[in-house]
mmCIF file of C-alpha atoms (C1' of nucleotides) in Angstrom:
data_model
loop_
_atom_site.group_PDB
_atom_site.id
_atom_site.type_symbol
_atom_site.label_atom_id
_atom_site.label_comp_id
_atom_site.label_asym_id
_atom_site.label_seq_id
_atom_site.Cartn_x
_atom_site.Cartn_y
_atom_site.Cartn_z
ATOM 1 C CA MET A 18 34.870 33.847 -58.807
ATOM 2 C CA SER A 19 33.778 30.600 -59.263
ATOM 3 C CA LYS A 20 30.075 31.421 -58.727
ATOM 4 C CA GLN A 21 28.796 28.492 -57.091
ATOM 5 C CA ALA A 22 30.357 29.711 -53.654
ATOM 6 C CA LEU A 23 31.072 27.123 -51.563
ATOM 7 C CA PRO A 24 27.900 26.934 -48.683
ATOM 8 C CA VAL A 25 29.123 28.476 -45.295
ATOM 9 C CA VAL A 26 27.831 24.621 -44.249
ATOM 10 C CA ASP A 27 28.902 21.552 -45.169
ATOM 11 C CA LEU A 28 27.337 19.417 -44.158
ATOM 12 C CA ASN A 29 29.295 15.967 -44.430
ATOM 13 C CA ALA A 30 30.509 17.636 -41.700
ATOM 14 C CA VAL A 31 27.442 17.989 -39.249
ATOM 15 C CA ALA A 32 26.538 14.567 -37.442
ATOM 16 C CA CYS A 33 23.534 15.095 -39.594
ATOM 17 C CA CYS A 34 20.805 13.404 -37.961
ATOM 18 C CA SER A 35 20.526 13.222 -34.041
ATOM 19 C CA PRO A 36 17.792 15.161 -32.774
ATOM 20 C CA ILE A 37 18.347 18.029 -30.979
ATOM 21 C CA ALA A 38 16.055 16.428 -28.028
ATOM 22 C CA ALA A 39 17.732 13.247 -28.438
ATOM 23 C CA SER A 40 21.133 14.288 -26.579
ATOM 24 C CA PRO A 41 22.440 17.795 -25.674
ATOM 25 C CA MET A 42 24.241 19.332 -28.939
ATOM 26 C CA ASP A 43 28.009 19.932 -29.028
ATOM 27 C CA ALA A 44 28.639 23.270 -29.276
ATOM 28 C CA ASP A 45 31.032 22.413 -32.763
ATOM 29 C CA GLN A 46 28.069 20.740 -33.482
ATOM 30 C CA ALA A 47 25.977 24.392 -33.056
ATOM 31 C CA THR A 48 28.364 26.270 -34.390
ATOM 32 C CA VAL A 49 27.881 24.672 -37.408
ATOM 33 C CA VAL A 50 23.937 24.212 -37.531
ATOM 34 C CA ALA A 51 23.018 27.568 -35.881
ATOM 35 C CA PRO A 52 23.754 29.365 -39.085
ATOM 36 C CA MET A 53 20.869 27.016 -41.341
ATOM 37 C CA PHE A 54 18.270 28.003 -38.614
ATOM 38 C CA LYS A 55 19.654 31.814 -38.077
ATOM 39 C CA ALA A 56 19.171 31.442 -42.629
ATOM 40 C CA LEU A 57 15.282 31.072 -41.875
ATOM 41 C CA GLY A 58 14.894 33.779 -39.066
ATOM 42 C CA ASP A 59 14.010 36.497 -40.883
ATOM 43 C CA PRO A 60 10.930 37.026 -42.534
ATOM 44 C CA VAL A 61 11.617 37.283 -45.814
ATOM 45 C CA ARG A 62 14.251 34.200 -46.144
ATOM 46 C CA LEU A 63 11.274 31.897 -44.824
ATOM 47 C CA ARG A 64 8.865 33.016 -47.864
ATOM 48 C CA LEU A 65 12.550 33.264 -50.085
ATOM 49 C CA MET A 66 12.760 28.796 -49.167
ATOM 50 C CA SER A 67 9.711 28.288 -49.207
ATOM 51 C CA MET A 68 9.074 29.186 -52.834
ATOM 52 C CA ILE A 69 11.679 27.999 -54.049
ATOM 53 C CA ALA A 70 11.115 24.985 -51.665
ATOM 54 C CA SER A 71 7.591 24.573 -53.232
ATOM 55 C CA VAL A 72 8.468 24.033 -56.898
ATOM 56 C CA PRO A 73 11.375 21.904 -59.150
ATOM 57 C CA GLU A 74 13.552 25.024 -59.509
ATOM 58 C CA ILE A 75 12.406 28.899 -59.388
ATOM 59 C CA CYS A 76 13.878 31.526 -61.479
ATOM 60 C CA VAL A 77 15.209 34.824 -59.882
ATOM 61 C CA CYS A 78 13.158 36.873 -62.044
ATOM 62 C CA ASP A 79 9.284 35.188 -60.504
ATOM 63 C CA LEU A 80 10.938 35.910 -57.003
ATOM 64 C CA THR A 81 11.929 39.185 -56.416
ATOM 65 C CA PRO A 82 8.037 40.270 -57.937
ATOM 66 C CA ALA A 83 6.553 38.279 -54.942
ATOM 67 C CA PHE A 84 8.535 41.939 -52.615
ATOM 68 C CA ASP A 85 8.108 44.894 -51.860
ATOM 69 C CA LEU A 86 12.345 44.721 -51.678
ATOM 70 C CA SER A 87 14.809 45.961 -54.250
ATOM 71 C CA GLY A 88 17.007 43.480 -55.985
ATOM 72 C CA PRO A 89 19.478 43.875 -54.420
ATOM 73 C CA THR A 90 17.608 43.027 -50.574
ATOM 74 C CA ILE A 91 16.857 40.442 -52.998
ATOM 75 C CA SER A 92 20.118 38.771 -53.773
ATOM 76 C CA HIS A 93 21.598 39.463 -50.032
ATOM 77 C CA HIS A 94 18.787 37.335 -49.067
ATOM 78 C CA LEU A 95 19.336 34.434 -52.006
ATOM 79 C CA LYS A 96 22.822 35.234 -50.991
ATOM 80 C CA LEU A 97 22.788 33.879 -47.492
ATOM 81 C CA LEU A 98 20.079 31.457 -48.034
ATOM 82 C CA ARG A 99 23.155 29.732 -50.496
ATOM 83 C CA GLU A 100 25.987 30.187 -47.967
ATOM 84 C CA ALA A 101 23.996 28.704 -45.249
ATOM 85 C CA GLY A 102 24.420 25.367 -47.606
ATOM 86 C CA LEU A 103 20.035 25.420 -47.764
ATOM 87 C CA VAL A 104 19.678 26.256 -51.638
ATOM 88 C CA ASP A 105 21.986 26.043 -55.122
ATOM 89 C CA SER A 106 21.667 28.350 -58.218
ATOM 90 C CA GLU A 107 22.394 28.241 -61.113
ATOM 91 C CA ARG A 108 22.509 30.830 -64.575
ATOM 92 C CA ARG A 109 20.926 29.482 -68.123
ATOM 93 C CA GLY A 110 21.442 32.151 -69.959
ATOM 94 C CA THR A 111 20.466 35.351 -68.464
ATOM 95 C CA TRP A 112 18.479 33.917 -65.595
ATOM 96 C CA VAL A 113 19.953 32.545 -62.541
ATOM 97 C CA TRP A 114 17.081 29.000 -60.970
ATOM 98 C CA TYR A 115 17.716 28.488 -57.332
ATOM 99 C CA ARG A 116 17.114 24.877 -56.262
ATOM 100 C CA VAL A 117 15.975 24.006 -52.261
ATOM 101 C CA ARG A 118 19.353 20.670 -51.353
ATOM 102 C CA PRO A 119 16.923 18.323 -50.590
ATOM 103 C CA GLU A 120 20.211 17.301 -48.276
ATOM 104 C CA ALA A 121 20.045 20.028 -46.463
ATOM 105 C CA PHE A 122 16.133 20.245 -45.635
ATOM 106 C CA ARG A 123 16.434 16.396 -44.216
ATOM 107 C CA GLN A 124 18.780 17.340 -41.635
ATOM 108 C CA LEU A 125 16.356 20.150 -40.758
ATOM 109 C CA GLY A 126 13.993 18.652 -40.853
ATOM 110 C CA ALA A 127 15.769 15.485 -38.896
ATOM 111 C CA LEU A 128 16.630 17.820 -35.907
ATOM 112 C CA LEU A 129 13.390 19.259 -34.958
ATOM 113 C CA GLU A 130 11.993 15.040 -34.666
ATOM 114 C CA VAL A 131 10.233 14.323 -31.740
ATOM 115 C CA SER A 132 12.159 11.577 -30.172
ATOM 116 C CA SER A 133 9.563 10.740 -27.769
ATOM 117 C CA ALA A 134 9.603 11.298 -23.826
ATOM 118 C CA PRO A 135 12.963 10.622 -22.556
ATOM 119 C CA ALA A 136 13.468 9.775 -18.978
ATOM 120 C CA ALA A 137 15.544 11.664 -17.300
ATOM 121 C CA GLY A 138 13.304 11.674 -14.005
ATOM 122 C CA GLY A 139 12.677 14.654 -12.706
ATOM 123 C CA THR A 140 9.411 15.561 -12.301
ATOM 124 C CA ALA A 141 7.565 13.072 -11.034
ATOM 125 C CA MET B 13 5.250 41.506 -12.554
ATOM 126 C CA SER B 14 4.147 38.134 -14.037
ATOM 127 C CA LYS B 15 7.031 36.439 -15.686
ATOM 128 C CA GLN B 16 5.016 33.831 -17.290
ATOM 129 C CA ALA B 17 5.554 36.294 -19.874
ATOM 130 C CA LEU B 18 2.560 35.539 -22.893
ATOM 131 C CA PRO B 19 5.158 34.134 -25.932
ATOM 132 C CA VAL B 20 4.985 36.397 -28.262
ATOM 133 C CA VAL B 21 4.471 33.503 -30.728
ATOM 134 C CA ASP B 22 0.835 32.466 -30.580
ATOM 135 C CA LEU B 23 1.049 28.924 -32.316
ATOM 136 C CA ASN B 24 -2.918 28.623 -32.874
ATOM 137 C CA ALA B 25 -2.777 31.984 -34.645
ATOM 138 C CA VAL B 26 -0.392 29.766 -37.611
ATOM 139 C CA ALA B 27 -1.028 27.426 -39.559
ATOM 140 C CA CYS B 28 -0.047 25.861 -38.291
ATOM 141 C CA CYS B 29 1.527 22.869 -40.114
ATOM 142 C CA SER B 30 1.543 22.922 -44.083
ATOM 143 C CA PRO B 31 5.232 22.004 -44.334
ATOM 144 C CA ILE B 32 6.819 24.943 -46.028
ATOM 145 C CA ALA B 33 7.512 22.496 -48.771
ATOM 146 C CA ALA B 34 4.660 22.743 -49.866
ATOM 147 C CA SER B 35 3.052 25.853 -50.443
ATOM 148 C CA PRO B 36 4.865 29.162 -50.785
ATOM 149 C CA MET B 37 3.920 30.906 -47.459
ATOM 150 C CA ASP B 38 2.540 34.001 -47.646
ATOM 151 C CA ALA B 39 3.594 37.464 -45.974
ATOM 152 C CA ASP B 40 1.701 36.759 -41.923
ATOM 153 C CA GLN B 41 2.325 33.564 -41.075
ATOM 154 C CA ALA B 42 6.493 34.173 -42.267
ATOM 155 C CA THR B 43 6.439 36.691 -39.654
ATOM 156 C CA VAL B 44 4.665 34.670 -37.515
ATOM 157 C CA VAL B 45 6.850 31.508 -37.824
ATOM 158 C CA ALA B 46 10.393 33.429 -38.279
ATOM 159 C CA PRO B 47 10.882 34.260 -35.458
ATOM 160 C CA MET B 48 11.006 30.867 -34.406
ATOM 161 C CA PHE B 49 13.936 30.028 -36.292
ATOM 162 C CA LYS B 50 15.295 33.220 -35.590
ATOM 163 C CA ALA B 51 15.269 31.682 -32.140
ATOM 164 C CA LEU B 52 17.588 28.382 -32.615
ATOM 165 C CA GLY B 53 19.414 30.452 -35.251
ATOM 166 C CA ASP B 54 22.057 31.217 -32.391
ATOM 167 C CA PRO B 55 24.465 28.630 -31.270
ATOM 168 C CA VAL B 56 24.009 29.201 -27.358
ATOM 169 C CA ARG B 57 20.144 29.256 -28.175
ATOM 170 C CA LEU B 58 20.433 25.875 -30.007
ATOM 171 C CA ARG B 59 22.502 23.957 -27.433
ATOM 172 C CA LEU B 60 20.546 25.453 -24.624
ATOM 173 C CA MET B 61 16.956 24.698 -26.260
ATOM 174 C CA SER B 62 19.033 20.682 -27.032
ATOM 175 C CA MET B 63 19.825 20.522 -23.162
ATOM 176 C CA ILE B 64 16.101 21.812 -22.435
ATOM 177 C CA ALA B 65 14.914 19.387 -24.838
ATOM 178 C CA SER B 66 16.768 16.182 -23.871
ATOM 179 C CA VAL B 67 15.068 16.010 -20.148
ATOM 180 C CA PRO B 68 11.799 16.519 -18.806
ATOM 181 C CA GLU B 69 12.976 20.080 -17.549
ATOM 182 C CA ILE B 70 15.483 21.369 -16.605
ATOM 183 C CA CYS B 71 16.847 24.295 -13.841
ATOM 184 C CA VAL B 72 19.112 27.555 -15.250
ATOM 185 C CA CYS B 73 22.085 26.799 -12.722
ATOM 186 C CA ASP B 74 22.388 23.329 -14.892
ATOM 187 C CA LEU B 75 22.341 25.227 -18.145
ATOM 188 C CA THR B 76 24.613 28.693 -17.413
ATOM 189 C CA PRO B 77 27.684 26.083 -16.428
ATOM 190 C CA ALA B 78 28.197 24.481 -19.388
ATOM 191 C CA PHE B 79 29.140 28.053 -20.615
ATOM 192 C CA ASP B 80 31.667 30.436 -20.829
ATOM 193 C CA LEU B 81 29.037 34.150 -20.122
ATOM 194 C CA SER B 82 28.395 35.285 -17.948
ATOM 195 C CA GLY B 83 24.518 34.480 -16.542
ATOM 196 C CA PRO B 84 22.821 37.708 -17.010
ATOM 197 C CA THR B 85 23.650 36.858 -20.585
ATOM 198 C CA ILE B 86 21.566 32.846 -20.403
ATOM 199 C CA SER B 87 19.267 34.827 -18.781
ATOM 200 C CA HIS B 88 18.702 36.711 -21.427
ATOM 201 C CA HIS B 89 18.932 33.806 -23.987
ATOM 202 C CA LEU B 90 16.620 32.380 -22.504
ATOM 203 C CA LYS B 91 13.652 34.688 -22.940
ATOM 204 C CA LEU B 92 13.765 34.809 -26.042
ATOM 205 C CA LEU B 93 13.549 31.279 -26.236
ATOM 206 C CA ARG B 94 10.537 31.899 -24.454
ATOM 207 C CA GLU B 95 9.248 34.695 -25.855
ATOM 208 C CA ALA B 96 9.527 32.190 -29.486
ATOM 209 C CA GLY B 97 7.660 29.902 -27.309
ATOM 210 C CA LEU B 98 9.842 27.209 -27.480
ATOM 211 C CA VAL B 99 10.260 26.439 -23.967
ATOM 212 C CA ASP B 100 8.020 27.290 -20.194
ATOM 213 C CA SER B 101 10.043 28.072 -17.270
ATOM 214 C CA GLU B 102 8.975 27.957 -13.667
ATOM 215 C CA ARG B 103 10.103 28.810 -10.805
ATOM 216 C CA ARG B 104 10.023 26.548 -7.243
ATOM 217 C CA GLY B 105 11.341 27.677 -4.398
ATOM 218 C CA THR B 106 14.916 29.142 -5.330
ATOM 219 C CA TRP B 107 15.502 27.631 -8.559
ATOM 220 C CA VAL B 108 13.736 28.811 -12.384
ATOM 221 C CA TRP B 109 13.343 25.317 -14.154
ATOM 222 C CA TYR B 110 13.277 25.183 -18.351
ATOM 223 C CA ARG B 111 10.443 22.794 -20.122
ATOM 224 C CA VAL B 112 9.889 22.853 -24.251
ATOM 225 C CA ARG B 113 6.502 23.907 -25.133
ATOM 226 C CA PRO B 114 6.076 20.554 -26.790
ATOM 227 C CA GLU B 115 3.226 22.408 -29.226
ATOM 228 C CA ALA B 116 5.820 24.522 -30.662
ATOM 229 C CA PHE B 117 8.534 21.736 -31.949
ATOM 230 C CA ARG B 118 6.132 19.352 -33.775
ATOM 231 C CA GLN B 119 5.038 22.852 -35.556
ATOM 232 C CA LEU B 120 8.317 23.686 -37.112
ATOM 233 C CA GLY B 121 9.331 20.162 -37.161
ATOM 234 C CA ALA B 122 6.108 20.010 -39.380
ATOM 235 C CA LEU B 123 7.328 22.944 -40.877
ATOM 236 C CA LEU B 124 10.419 21.186 -42.119
ATOM 237 C CA GLU B 125 8.459 18.718 -43.327
ATOM 238 C CA VAL B 126 10.071 17.247 -47.645
ATOM 239 C CA SER B 127 6.334 17.117 -48.631
ATOM 240 C CA SER B 128 7.697 14.368 -51.723
ATOM 241 C CA ALA B 129 8.179 16.286 -55.322
ATOM 242 C CA PRO B 130 4.940 18.641 -55.648
ATOM 243 C CA ALA B 131 4.070 19.532 -59.148
ATOM 244 C CA ALA B 132 4.003 23.413 -58.753
ATOM 245 C CA GLY B 133 4.626 23.181 -62.526
ATOM 246 C CA GLY B 134 5.457 26.836 -63.031
ATOM 247 C CA THR B 135 8.735 26.698 -64.738
ATOM 248 C CA ALA B 136 8.108 24.139 -68.398
ATOM 249 C "C1'" DC C 17 30.846 46.946 -80.538
ATOM 250 C "C1'" DC C 18 27.113 48.945 -78.609
ATOM 251 C "C1'" DT C 19 23.243 48.516 -75.572
ATOM 252 C "C1'" DC C 20 19.526 45.968 -73.296
ATOM 253 C "C1'" DT C 21 17.932 43.332 -69.333
ATOM 254 C "C1'" DA C 22 18.732 40.155 -65.367
ATOM 255 C "C1'" DG C 23 21.931 39.535 -60.704
ATOM 256 C "C1'" DG C 24 25.057 40.579 -58.225
ATOM 257 C "C1'" DT C 25 28.526 43.468 -55.384
ATOM 258 C "C1'" DT C 26 29.760 48.092 -52.783
ATOM 259 C "C1'" DG C 27 29.593 50.636 -49.730
ATOM 260 C "C1'" DA C 28 26.242 53.766 -45.395
ATOM 261 C "C1'" DC C 29 23.253 53.895 -42.835
ATOM 262 C "C1'" DA C 30 19.595 52.849 -39.471
ATOM 263 C "C1'" DG C 31 17.770 49.516 -35.952
ATOM 264 C "C1'" DA C 32 18.551 45.082 -33.840
ATOM 265 C "C1'" DT C 33 21.747 41.323 -31.252
ATOM 266 C "C1'" DT C 34 24.658 39.730 -28.771
ATOM 267 C "C1'" DT C 35 27.445 40.643 -23.876
ATOM 268 C "C1'" DC C 36 29.568 42.679 -19.438
ATOM 269 C "C1'" DA C 37 29.308 45.371 -14.683
ATOM 270 C "C1'" DA C 38 25.547 46.824 -11.646
ATOM 271 C "C1'" DA C 39 22.247 46.553 -9.410
ATOM 272 C "C1'" DA C 40 17.334 44.655 -8.621
ATOM 273 C "C1'" DC C 41 14.349 40.952 -6.782
ATOM 274 C "C1'" DA C 42 12.945 36.360 -4.878
ATOM 275 C "C1'" DG C 43 13.663 32.645 -1.539
ATOM 276 C "C1'" DC C 44 16.041 30.197 1.929
ATOM 277 C "C1'" DG C 45 18.059 30.012 6.594
ATOM 278 C "C1'" DT C 46 19.647 31.539 10.918
ATOM 279 C "C1'" DA D 4 15.592 41.019 10.378
ATOM 280 C "C1'" DC D 5 19.494 39.965 7.227
ATOM 281 C "C1'" DG D 6 22.157 38.150 4.376
ATOM 282 C "C1'" DC D 7 23.254 34.363 1.189
ATOM 283 C "C1'" DT D 8 22.656 32.375 -3.350
ATOM 284 C "C1'" DG D 9 20.101 32.301 -7.354
ATOM 285 C "C1'" DT D 10 17.761 34.560 -11.578
ATOM 286 C "C1'" DT D 11 16.714 38.605 -13.709
ATOM 287 C "C1'" DT D 12 16.422 43.287 -15.408
ATOM 288 C "C1'" DT D 13 19.316 48.093 -16.703
ATOM 289 C "C1'" DG D 14 22.067 50.869 -18.764
ATOM 290 C "C1'" DA D 15 26.290 49.944 -22.195
ATOM 291 C "C1'" DA D 16 29.232 49.321 -25.427
ATOM 292 C "C1'" DA D 17 30.402 46.541 -29.647
ATOM 293 C "C1'" DT D 18 29.670 44.078 -33.472
ATOM 294 C "C1'" DC D 19 25.641 42.184 -37.048
ATOM 295 C "C1'" DT D 20 22.080 42.531 -40.498
ATOM 296 C "C1'" DG D 21 18.223 44.781 -43.430
ATOM 297 C "C1'" DT D 22 17.766 47.981 -46.537
ATOM 298 C "C1'" DC D 23 18.472 50.984 -51.255
ATOM 299 C "C1'" DA D 24 21.098 53.599 -54.220
ATOM 300 C "C1'" DA D 25 25.077 53.367 -58.118
ATOM 301 C "C1'" DC D 26 28.094 50.592 -60.460
ATOM 302 C "C1'" DC D 27 29.346 46.160 -61.877
ATOM 303 C "C1'" DT D 28 28.772 41.730 -64.687
ATOM 304 C "C1'" DA D 29 27.200 38.048 -67.704
ATOM 305 C "C1'" DG D 30 24.675 36.964 -71.829
ATOM 306 C "C1'" DA D 31 21.779 38.185 -75.378
ATOM 307 C "C1'" DG D 32 21.141 40.785 -79.947
ATOM 308 C "C1'" DG D 33 22.096 42.862 -82.907
#
DNA sequence: CCTCTAGGTTGACAGATTTCAAAACAGCGT
DNA sequence: ACGCTGTTTTGAAATCTGTCAACCTAGAGG
């Protein structure tokens, strides 16, 4: 019943910072990282993520009315964001508060870092 | 017949650089950006992207054998990457070469930048 | 204990995604 | 012209996703 479902993505299990462009990512790492990108690959979740990331923390009750969607649908998207390890939630009395997991956020950023131009001399 | 299908994502149409965490992203921008994350949200495409981004350019014939998937399937994933605006392709004789679109890559990275702790005093 | 509100879970369904086999298309070499 | 190899397109099957209505759980307040 632990509502604090352990994130599917274990950040410590990931070679956490070599940029995608530094060297070909191996299949295992791709399997771990892809779900994080996938979680951001839906407009609703991307907005949700942005709203959460823009403040220290935010109540579901402030998230839901920003969309033209039912409560359960928002709840579903928040769950995916949680399972991807991107956000954390905490119940405090009546309300549930969400905040980002900075490590996850940082990792994603690191993955997309541009590492200059590697020299695999193809083009000429 | 133009195989150089115009990317679905028009990079110039995007408020191209304010980090997700800077302020809540509006619905329109989310609609434009989400497909890019979505494209990276599959392990195969993420690896493909990584392989392409790790070198100046790479031939499909070097991409395909890295996976346990049929040629058409790889081709399909490459098409999605192209449509997301993340990569470009060019046929040169018998082979087709892929390379990243640096602008798109940079934009994605910018989106995930951590902008310290913003003070959007909603909470207190 | 009862009721009210905030959120999450279940079940169902339309539409999208992943994948492959088969077929089409594009250059190259003979 | 013909066949060969590399890549994309088409068509179809199995699976996954986004969404809602209905229902359940958690805490607040009588």
